[in-house]
Short mmCIF file of C-alpha atoms and ligand atoms in Angstrom, two decimals:
data_model
loop_
_atom_site.label_atom_id
_atom_site.label_comp_id
_atom_site.label_asym_id
_atom_site.label_seq_id
_atom_site.Cartn_x
_atom_site.Cartn_y
_atom_site.Cartn_z
CA MET A 1 -13.30 25.50 -40.71
CA LYS A 2 -13.92 24.44 -37.04
CA TYR A 3 -15.09 20.90 -36.22
CA VAL A 4 -16.43 19.57 -32.72
CA ILE A 5 -16.62 15.76 -31.93
CA LEU A 6 -18.68 14.77 -29.23
CA VAL A 7 -18.48 11.67 -27.63
CA PRO A 8 -20.71 10.22 -25.02
CA ASP A 9 -19.11 7.11 -24.17
CA GLY A 10 -21.44 3.89 -24.64
CA MET A 11 -24.43 6.39 -24.65
CA SER A 12 -26.13 4.45 -26.81
CA GLY A 13 -28.27 0.98 -26.01
CA VAL A 14 -31.20 -1.22 -26.15
CA PRO A 15 -34.81 -1.09 -25.62
CA LEU A 16 -35.57 -1.63 -21.79
CA LYS A 17 -38.80 -3.13 -20.47
CA GLU A 18 -38.33 -0.47 -17.59
CA LEU A 19 -38.66 2.19 -20.07
CA ASN A 20 -41.47 1.02 -21.86
CA ASP A 21 -39.52 -0.55 -24.72
CA ARG A 22 -37.47 2.74 -25.28
CA THR A 23 -33.70 2.85 -24.61
CA CYS A 24 -32.19 5.42 -22.31
CA MET A 25 -31.23 7.61 -25.16
CA GLU A 26 -34.76 7.93 -26.11
CA VAL A 27 -36.14 8.90 -22.99
CA ALA A 28 -33.25 11.19 -21.80
CA VAL A 29 -34.20 14.78 -22.51
CA THR A 30 -31.81 16.11 -25.02
CA PRO A 31 -32.74 19.22 -26.66
CA ASN A 32 -29.00 20.07 -28.17
CA MET A 33 -28.21 16.72 -29.36
CA ASP A 34 -31.88 16.69 -30.88
CA ARG A 35 -31.20 20.01 -32.32
CA ILE A 36 -28.08 18.99 -34.05
CA ALA A 37 -30.09 16.07 -35.53
CA TYR A 38 -32.86 18.54 -36.68
CA MET A 39 -30.23 20.94 -38.58
CA GLY A 40 -27.93 17.80 -39.87
CA VAL A 41 -27.75 14.26 -41.09
CA VAL A 42 -28.40 11.37 -38.92
CA GLY A 43 -27.28 7.89 -39.54
CA MET A 44 -25.65 4.66 -38.05
CA VAL A 45 -22.07 4.00 -37.97
CA THR A 46 -19.92 0.96 -37.25
CA ASN A 47 -17.11 1.82 -35.18
CA VAL A 48 -15.90 -1.62 -34.25
CA PRO A 49 -14.64 -4.01 -37.00
CA LYS A 50 -15.99 -7.47 -37.05
CA GLY A 51 -13.53 -10.06 -35.42
CA MET A 52 -12.58 -7.22 -32.90
CA THR A 53 -13.35 -6.30 -29.26
CA PRO A 54 -15.64 -3.76 -28.90
CA ALA A 55 -13.36 -1.80 -26.65
CA SER A 56 -13.55 2.02 -26.31
CA ASP A 57 -9.80 2.54 -27.77
CA VAL A 58 -10.82 0.14 -31.05
CA ALA A 59 -14.16 2.21 -31.40
CA ASN A 60 -12.43 5.45 -30.48
CA LEU A 61 -9.59 5.07 -32.97
CA SER A 62 -12.31 4.92 -35.62
CA ILE A 63 -13.82 8.09 -34.86
CA LEU A 64 -10.20 9.73 -35.01
CA GLY A 65 -10.18 8.26 -38.41
CA TYR A 66 -7.91 5.75 -38.29
CA ASP A 67 -8.76 2.00 -39.18
CA PRO A 68 -8.38 -0.12 -35.97
CA LYS A 69 -7.53 -3.19 -38.00
CA LYS A 70 -4.32 -1.60 -39.35
CA TYR A 71 -3.55 0.66 -36.02
CA TYR A 72 -4.92 -1.03 -32.97
CA CYS A 73 -2.33 -1.59 -30.64
CA GLY A 74 -4.09 -2.76 -27.27
CA ARG A 75 -4.88 0.17 -24.56
CA GLY A 76 -1.64 -0.38 -22.83
CA PRO A 77 0.72 1.26 -25.43
CA LEU A 78 -2.24 3.97 -25.20
CA GLU A 79 -1.80 4.39 -21.58
CA ALA A 80 2.07 4.45 -21.70
CA ALA A 81 1.92 7.06 -23.91
CA ASN A 82 -0.40 9.20 -21.55
CA LEU A 83 2.17 8.57 -18.81
CA SER A 84 4.97 9.46 -21.05
CA VAL A 85 6.62 5.90 -20.44
CA GLU A 86 8.75 4.98 -23.47
CA ILE A 87 7.93 1.41 -24.70
CA GLY A 88 11.09 -0.77 -26.04
CA GLU A 89 11.27 -2.90 -28.78
CA SER A 90 11.27 -5.93 -26.63
CA ASP A 91 8.43 -4.56 -24.24
CA VAL A 92 4.78 -5.28 -24.09
CA ALA A 93 2.64 -2.98 -22.13
CA PHE A 94 -0.14 -4.11 -20.29
CA ARG A 95 -2.94 -2.07 -18.46
CA PHE A 96 -3.74 -3.54 -15.07
CA ASN A 97 -6.91 -2.70 -13.24
CA THR A 98 -6.85 -3.11 -9.07
CA ILE A 99 -9.80 -5.33 -8.71
CA THR A 100 -11.88 -6.42 -5.84
CA GLU A 101 -11.40 -10.45 -5.56
CA ALA A 102 -13.56 -12.85 -3.36
CA ASP A 103 -13.99 -16.29 -3.42
CA ASP A 104 -12.10 -16.46 -6.67
CA LYS A 105 -14.87 -14.19 -7.86
CA MET A 106 -14.22 -10.90 -9.79
CA VAL A 107 -16.38 -8.68 -7.66
CA ASP A 108 -15.34 -5.01 -8.77
CA TYR A 109 -13.36 -4.34 -11.61
CA SER A 110 -12.58 -0.94 -10.43
CA ALA A 111 -12.20 -1.33 -6.52
CA GLY A 112 -14.93 0.61 -5.87
CA HIS A 113 -13.22 3.50 -8.24
CA ILE A 114 -10.32 3.62 -5.60
CA THR A 115 -8.89 7.05 -5.62
CA THR A 116 -5.45 7.68 -7.51
CA GLU A 117 -4.09 8.79 -4.80
CA GLU A 118 -4.41 4.93 -2.92
CA ALA A 119 -3.97 3.30 -6.16
CA ARG A 120 -0.62 5.31 -5.97
CA VAL A 121 0.49 3.89 -2.72
CA LEU A 122 -0.60 0.29 -3.66
CA VAL A 123 1.22 0.34 -7.22
CA GLU A 124 4.39 1.92 -5.36
CA GLU A 125 4.19 -1.21 -3.08
CA LEU A 126 3.92 -3.70 -5.93
CA GLN A 127 6.83 -2.20 -7.89
CA GLU A 128 8.98 -2.37 -4.55
CA GLU A 129 7.97 -6.14 -4.17
CA LEU A 130 7.67 -7.22 -7.88
CA GLY A 131 9.20 -4.98 -9.99
CA ASP A 132 12.83 -6.29 -11.01
CA ASP A 133 14.15 -6.29 -14.81
CA LYS A 134 11.52 -7.88 -16.25
CA PHE A 135 8.77 -5.97 -14.69
CA SER A 136 8.06 -2.53 -14.08
CA PHE A 137 4.71 -1.20 -12.42
CA TYR A 138 3.35 2.66 -13.32
CA ALA A 139 0.89 4.14 -11.23
CA GLY A 140 -1.93 5.59 -13.63
CA THR A 141 -5.79 7.06 -12.48
CA SER A 142 -7.48 5.52 -10.24
CA TYR A 143 -8.37 1.79 -11.10
CA ARG A 144 -5.94 2.22 -14.43
CA ASN A 145 -2.36 1.55 -14.25
CA LEU A 146 0.57 0.13 -16.24
CA LEU A 147 2.76 -2.82 -16.29
CA LEU A 148 5.86 -2.95 -18.66
CA ALA A 149 7.27 -6.48 -19.61
CA HIS A 150 10.63 -6.19 -20.78
CA CYS A 151 10.97 -9.40 -23.00
CA SER A 152 14.57 -10.88 -24.03
CA SER A 153 13.67 -10.21 -27.90
CA PRO A 154 11.21 -8.55 -30.18
CA ALA A 155 10.00 -12.50 -30.78
CA ASP A 156 9.20 -12.91 -27.28
CA ALA A 157 7.41 -9.80 -27.12
CA GLU A 158 5.23 -10.90 -29.95
CA ASP A 159 4.47 -13.80 -28.21
CA LEU A 160 3.40 -12.39 -25.10
CA ALA A 161 1.37 -9.66 -26.55
CA LEU A 162 -0.55 -12.24 -28.17
CA VAL A 163 -1.63 -14.12 -25.05
CA LYS A 164 -5.48 -13.97 -24.56
CA CYS A 165 -6.46 -11.84 -21.42
CA PHE A 166 -10.11 -10.81 -20.00
CA PRO A 167 -11.32 -7.40 -20.05
CA PRO A 168 -12.52 -7.32 -16.26
CA HIS A 169 -15.67 -5.85 -16.98
CA ASP A 170 -16.26 -8.58 -18.79
CA ILE A 171 -16.04 -11.15 -16.15
CA LEU A 172 -18.13 -9.72 -13.21
CA ASP A 173 -19.21 -12.24 -10.97
CA GLN A 174 -17.30 -15.11 -12.51
CA SER A 175 -14.30 -17.09 -11.43
CA ILE A 176 -10.96 -15.60 -11.58
CA SER A 177 -8.97 -18.70 -11.74
CA LYS A 178 -11.30 -19.93 -15.15
CA HIS A 179 -10.40 -16.54 -16.75
CA LEU A 180 -6.44 -16.32 -15.84
CA PRO A 181 -4.18 -15.79 -19.29
CA LYS A 182 -2.49 -18.87 -20.13
CA ALA A 183 0.86 -17.58 -19.41
CA ALA A 184 2.36 -18.80 -16.23
CA GLU A 185 4.72 -15.44 -15.51
CA LEU A 186 1.38 -13.15 -15.70
CA VAL A 187 -0.74 -15.41 -13.48
CA LYS A 188 2.46 -15.80 -10.96
CA ILE A 189 2.23 -11.75 -10.98
CA MET A 190 -1.43 -11.42 -10.64
CA LYS A 191 -1.23 -14.25 -7.53
CA ARG A 192 1.47 -12.64 -5.53
CA SER A 193 -0.10 -9.18 -6.10
CA LYS A 194 -3.00 -10.76 -4.11
CA GLU A 195 -0.69 -11.74 -1.21
CA ILE A 196 0.90 -8.28 -1.33
CA LEU A 197 -2.50 -6.04 -1.53
CA SER A 198 -4.84 -8.12 1.08
CA GLY A 199 -3.21 -7.13 4.38
CA HIS A 200 -2.25 -3.51 2.88
CA ASP A 201 -3.37 -0.68 5.23
CA VAL A 202 -5.06 0.82 2.51
CA ASN A 203 -7.28 -1.86 1.95
CA ASN A 204 -7.97 -2.06 6.05
CA VAL A 205 -9.13 1.49 5.90
CA ARG A 206 -11.35 0.83 2.85
CA LEU A 207 -12.56 -2.18 4.57
CA ASP A 208 -13.03 -0.07 7.65
CA LEU A 209 -15.09 2.55 5.52
CA GLY A 210 -17.54 -0.18 3.49
CA GLN A 211 -15.48 0.47 0.84
CA ASN A 212 -14.38 -2.39 -1.94
CA PRO A 213 -10.74 -3.32 -1.52
CA ALA A 214 -8.01 -3.18 -4.16
CA ASN A 215 -6.80 -6.54 -3.58
CA MET A 216 -5.58 -7.72 -6.69
CA ILE A 217 -4.39 -6.72 -9.92
CA TRP A 218 -5.77 -8.10 -13.12
CA LEU A 219 -3.70 -7.57 -16.28
CA TRP A 220 -5.21 -7.62 -19.88
CA GLY A 221 -4.94 -4.94 -22.96
CA GLN A 222 -1.53 -5.39 -23.52
CA GLY A 223 0.36 -4.60 -26.95
CA ARG A 224 3.54 -3.15 -28.29
CA LYS A 225 5.14 0.09 -30.00
CA ILE A 226 2.52 1.47 -32.11
CA ASP A 227 3.45 2.84 -35.80
CA ILE A 228 0.66 5.35 -36.61
CA PRO A 229 0.53 8.78 -38.49
CA LEU A 230 -0.21 11.94 -36.85
CA PHE A 231 -3.63 13.64 -36.98
CA LYS A 232 -1.85 16.39 -38.93
CA ASP A 233 -0.23 14.34 -41.30
CA ALA A 234 -3.03 12.10 -42.18
CA TYR A 235 -5.88 14.89 -42.22
CA GLY A 236 -4.00 17.82 -42.54
CA LEU A 237 -5.58 19.36 -39.21
CA THR A 238 -4.29 20.45 -35.98
CA GLY A 239 -6.47 19.35 -33.03
CA GLY A 240 -7.12 18.75 -29.32
CA ILE A 241 -8.64 16.23 -27.15
CA ILE A 242 -10.64 16.25 -23.89
CA SER A 243 -10.95 13.08 -21.79
CA ALA A 244 -10.40 12.12 -18.53
CA VAL A 245 -9.67 8.63 -19.69
CA ASP A 246 -5.84 7.87 -19.85
CA LEU A 247 -6.18 5.47 -22.82
CA LEU A 248 -7.77 8.24 -24.58
CA LYS A 249 -5.33 10.97 -23.49
CA GLY A 250 -2.35 8.27 -24.33
CA LEU A 251 -4.22 8.05 -28.09
CA GLY A 252 -4.27 12.10 -28.37
CA HIS A 253 -0.38 12.04 -27.60
CA ILE A 254 0.64 9.47 -30.04
CA LEU A 255 -1.67 11.28 -32.77
CA GLY A 256 0.28 14.68 -31.91
CA LEU A 257 -3.06 16.33 -30.36
CA GLU A 258 -3.39 18.76 -27.71
CA VAL A 259 -4.32 16.97 -24.48
CA ALA A 260 -6.01 19.03 -21.88
CA GLU A 261 -5.87 18.65 -18.35
CA VAL A 262 -9.29 19.37 -16.88
CA PRO A 263 -9.60 20.30 -13.33
CA GLY A 264 -12.41 17.99 -11.97
CA ALA A 265 -12.68 15.48 -14.92
CA THR A 266 -12.84 12.29 -13.11
CA GLY A 267 -14.09 9.89 -15.57
CA TYR A 268 -16.91 9.15 -13.61
CA TYR A 269 -20.80 10.62 -12.92
CA ASP A 270 -19.18 13.68 -10.98
CA THR A 271 -17.20 14.73 -13.79
CA ASN A 272 -16.63 18.49 -14.28
CA TYR A 273 -18.90 18.80 -17.63
CA GLU A 274 -18.50 22.54 -17.56
CA GLY A 275 -15.07 22.55 -17.45
CA LYS A 276 -14.91 20.25 -20.07
CA ALA A 277 -16.86 22.47 -22.70
CA GLU A 278 -14.92 25.56 -21.71
CA ALA A 279 -11.66 23.54 -22.21
CA ALA A 280 -12.91 22.60 -25.59
CA LEU A 281 -13.78 26.16 -26.44
CA ASP A 282 -10.47 27.23 -25.53
CA ILE A 283 -8.67 24.56 -27.72
CA LEU A 284 -10.75 25.74 -30.49
CA GLN A 285 -9.34 29.05 -30.52
CA ARG A 286 -6.00 27.76 -31.51
CA LYS A 287 -6.86 24.55 -33.09
CA ASP A 288 -9.06 23.07 -36.19
CA MET A 289 -10.34 20.02 -34.48
CA VAL A 290 -11.46 19.27 -31.05
CA PHE A 291 -12.51 15.70 -29.52
CA ILE A 292 -14.74 15.72 -26.09
CA HIS A 293 -15.14 12.50 -24.55
CA VAL A 294 -17.14 11.87 -21.46
CA GLU A 295 -17.11 8.42 -19.77
CA ALA A 296 -19.99 8.52 -17.28
CA PRO A 297 -22.66 6.83 -20.09
CA ASP A 298 -20.56 3.94 -20.01
CA GLU A 299 -19.90 3.72 -16.32
CA SER A 300 -23.68 3.96 -15.80
CA GLY A 301 -24.27 1.35 -18.45
CA HIS A 302 -21.17 -1.28 -16.74
CA ASN A 303 -23.20 -0.29 -13.55
CA GLY A 304 -26.79 -1.28 -14.60
CA ASP A 305 -27.85 1.89 -13.46
CA ILE A 306 -30.79 3.16 -15.96
CA LYS A 307 -31.24 6.42 -14.00
CA GLU A 308 -27.73 7.46 -13.78
CA LYS A 309 -27.32 6.75 -17.65
CA ILE A 310 -30.39 8.81 -18.29
CA LYS A 311 -28.81 11.53 -16.04
CA ALA A 312 -25.42 11.34 -17.81
CA ILE A 313 -26.84 11.74 -20.96
CA GLU A 314 -28.84 14.64 -20.34
CA SER A 315 -25.95 15.97 -18.32
CA PHE A 316 -23.47 16.00 -21.33
CA ASP A 317 -26.75 17.68 -23.51
CA SER A 318 -27.18 20.27 -21.43
CA LYS A 319 -23.75 21.30 -19.89
CA ILE A 320 -21.46 20.12 -23.19
CA THR A 321 -23.55 20.40 -26.15
CA SER A 322 -25.53 22.98 -25.31
CA ARG A 323 -22.32 25.21 -24.65
CA ILE A 324 -20.85 24.07 -27.74
CA LEU A 325 -23.80 25.00 -30.08
CA LYS A 326 -24.45 28.58 -27.84
CA GLU A 327 -21.13 29.45 -28.68
CA PHE A 328 -21.33 28.71 -32.49
CA SER A 329 -24.70 30.80 -32.55
CA GLU A 330 -23.92 33.53 -30.50
CA ASN A 331 -20.77 34.42 -32.32
CA ASP A 332 -22.71 33.86 -35.60
CA GLN A 333 -19.64 31.46 -36.58
CA LYS A 334 -20.81 29.88 -39.71
CA ASP A 335 -17.59 28.21 -40.45
CA HIS A 336 -17.97 25.05 -38.09
CA ARG A 337 -19.27 21.51 -38.10
CA VAL A 338 -20.25 19.34 -34.87
CA LEU A 339 -20.58 15.36 -34.91
CA ILE A 340 -21.84 13.58 -31.99
CA LEU A 341 -21.99 9.82 -31.46
CA PRO A 342 -20.99 7.42 -28.68
CA ASP A 343 -18.22 5.36 -29.45
CA HIS A 344 -19.95 1.85 -28.84
CA PRO A 345 -23.32 0.93 -27.55
CA THR A 346 -23.09 0.06 -23.44
CA PRO A 347 -26.40 -1.38 -22.71
CA VAL A 348 -27.71 -1.31 -19.22
CA LYS A 349 -29.29 -4.65 -19.89
CA LYS A 350 -25.68 -6.25 -21.02
CA ARG A 351 -23.70 -3.99 -18.36
CA THR A 352 -20.75 -4.12 -21.02
CA HIS A 353 -19.80 -3.09 -24.52
CA THR A 354 -21.18 -4.28 -27.39
CA ALA A 355 -19.86 -4.17 -31.45
CA ASP A 356 -23.24 -2.85 -32.59
CA PRO A 357 -23.33 0.29 -35.14
CA VAL A 358 -23.96 3.45 -33.16
CA PRO A 359 -26.47 6.52 -33.90
CA PHE A 360 -24.40 9.50 -34.87
CA ALA A 361 -25.77 12.86 -36.15
CA MET A 362 -23.48 15.77 -38.07
CA ALA A 363 -24.56 19.39 -38.57
CA GLY A 364 -22.75 22.59 -39.78
CA LYS A 365 -21.69 24.60 -42.72
CA ASP A 366 -22.63 23.26 -46.07
CA ILE A 367 -24.49 19.96 -44.51
CA GLU A 368 -28.19 19.86 -46.38
CA PRO A 369 -30.11 18.30 -43.37
CA ASP A 370 -32.32 15.10 -43.89
CA ASP A 371 -35.69 14.51 -42.16
CA VAL A 372 -34.72 12.97 -39.21
CA MET A 373 -35.40 15.59 -36.30
CA VAL A 374 -34.08 13.86 -33.00
CA PHE A 375 -31.44 11.83 -32.15
CA ASN A 376 -31.65 8.14 -30.86
CA GLU A 377 -31.07 4.56 -31.96
CA ARG A 378 -34.49 4.53 -33.56
CA ALA A 379 -34.42 7.83 -35.44
CA ALA A 380 -30.38 7.26 -36.72
CA ARG A 381 -31.79 3.68 -37.98
CA ALA A 382 -34.20 5.53 -40.32
CA GLY A 383 -31.69 8.11 -41.30
CA SER A 384 -30.07 9.20 -44.51
CA MET A 385 -26.46 7.65 -43.91
CA LYS A 386 -25.10 4.06 -43.07
CA ILE A 387 -21.18 3.70 -42.63
CA ASN A 388 -20.08 0.45 -42.35
CA ASN A 389 -16.44 1.62 -41.76
CA GLY A 390 -16.19 3.97 -38.64
CA TRP A 391 -13.14 5.22 -39.66
CA GLU A 392 -14.20 6.66 -42.82
CA LEU A 393 -16.85 9.09 -41.13
CA MET A 394 -13.99 11.38 -40.01
CA GLY A 395 -13.30 12.01 -43.83
CA LYS A 396 -16.96 12.42 -44.70
CA MET A 397 -17.13 15.31 -42.17
CA LEU A 398 -13.97 17.18 -43.45
CA GLU A 399 -14.85 16.52 -47.30
CA ILE A 400 -18.78 17.31 -47.48
ZN1 LIG B 501 -16.19 3.55 -24.73
#
């Protein structure tokens, strides 16, 4: 049996006045997602356990069948795994964004989606100026980078891991100084980064081009080394993951999944949808399960862009979902199951993630259809399944 998990990040949302009280999912034309709903079961699933932050890493851990309450480690360690950076017992791994700051405001959590090449130059400069036996800077992808803090003991590392840090996309247009972490050494690094990056050549060019400069770093999502069973040991299956996002690739590495590199997979609107679908089918030749993640619906939610969100959902449907379904039907491949769901909602109205349940649809071998014919939030609420612990959905998909 082959298993495909389709994850359009942040796809679900809430009804919008601009869309006559419909959601982006309801308005988007998605015949292939609807076909999964028509052929299978539909329901709602809670991927973010009560009390936890509705972050993509939490929600995707659930989708992959791991209880976030037990295994969540912060996104820093996931990004470290993706960069093959070892985390020591006394280390804390922080995710850091290159951000745009102006007049003490968080203007842009991504510094205009700065290119990986530009960010790398800036991160190397930070390592040169601020790197020492306490802090190491590592360049990642675009605005998503890594800082390792080397503490003097595991107990100190635990303290630093517990310091409250705000996700930068949650404090857009809000005061920087009011949201700094309550840890002097972290604040010092962030303030020093501003001095170093503000007048940097890379940023001068960006300003000349009318782009947002990466004039500060923002530390968050920290965590320590993680202890989690491999997917093969937890579920007895081999698998692979396709994502442009470092934290999901890092999760793949940690779980022992094959992590595909897809040319042109950007984590943004312009990602290579077709390439991701082909890479998934390639992985399925060798593995039991493939997990395909696309970030674009989430990004458009963060940007409050209804049009782009609908477009991202439709692109996912026409270029990925359709390709997977076509492959199975053309080859008369009956031994398969397909699951589609967003990790969490990213309503354009809120421009950030919420912890609300998300719709899912699952179809394939031995799955008896219910009477839901389309795939969206409203239809799913009327569906036959309601799953409170998102991480249990994987077991259900494998067993039915
Ligand atoms: Zn997400």
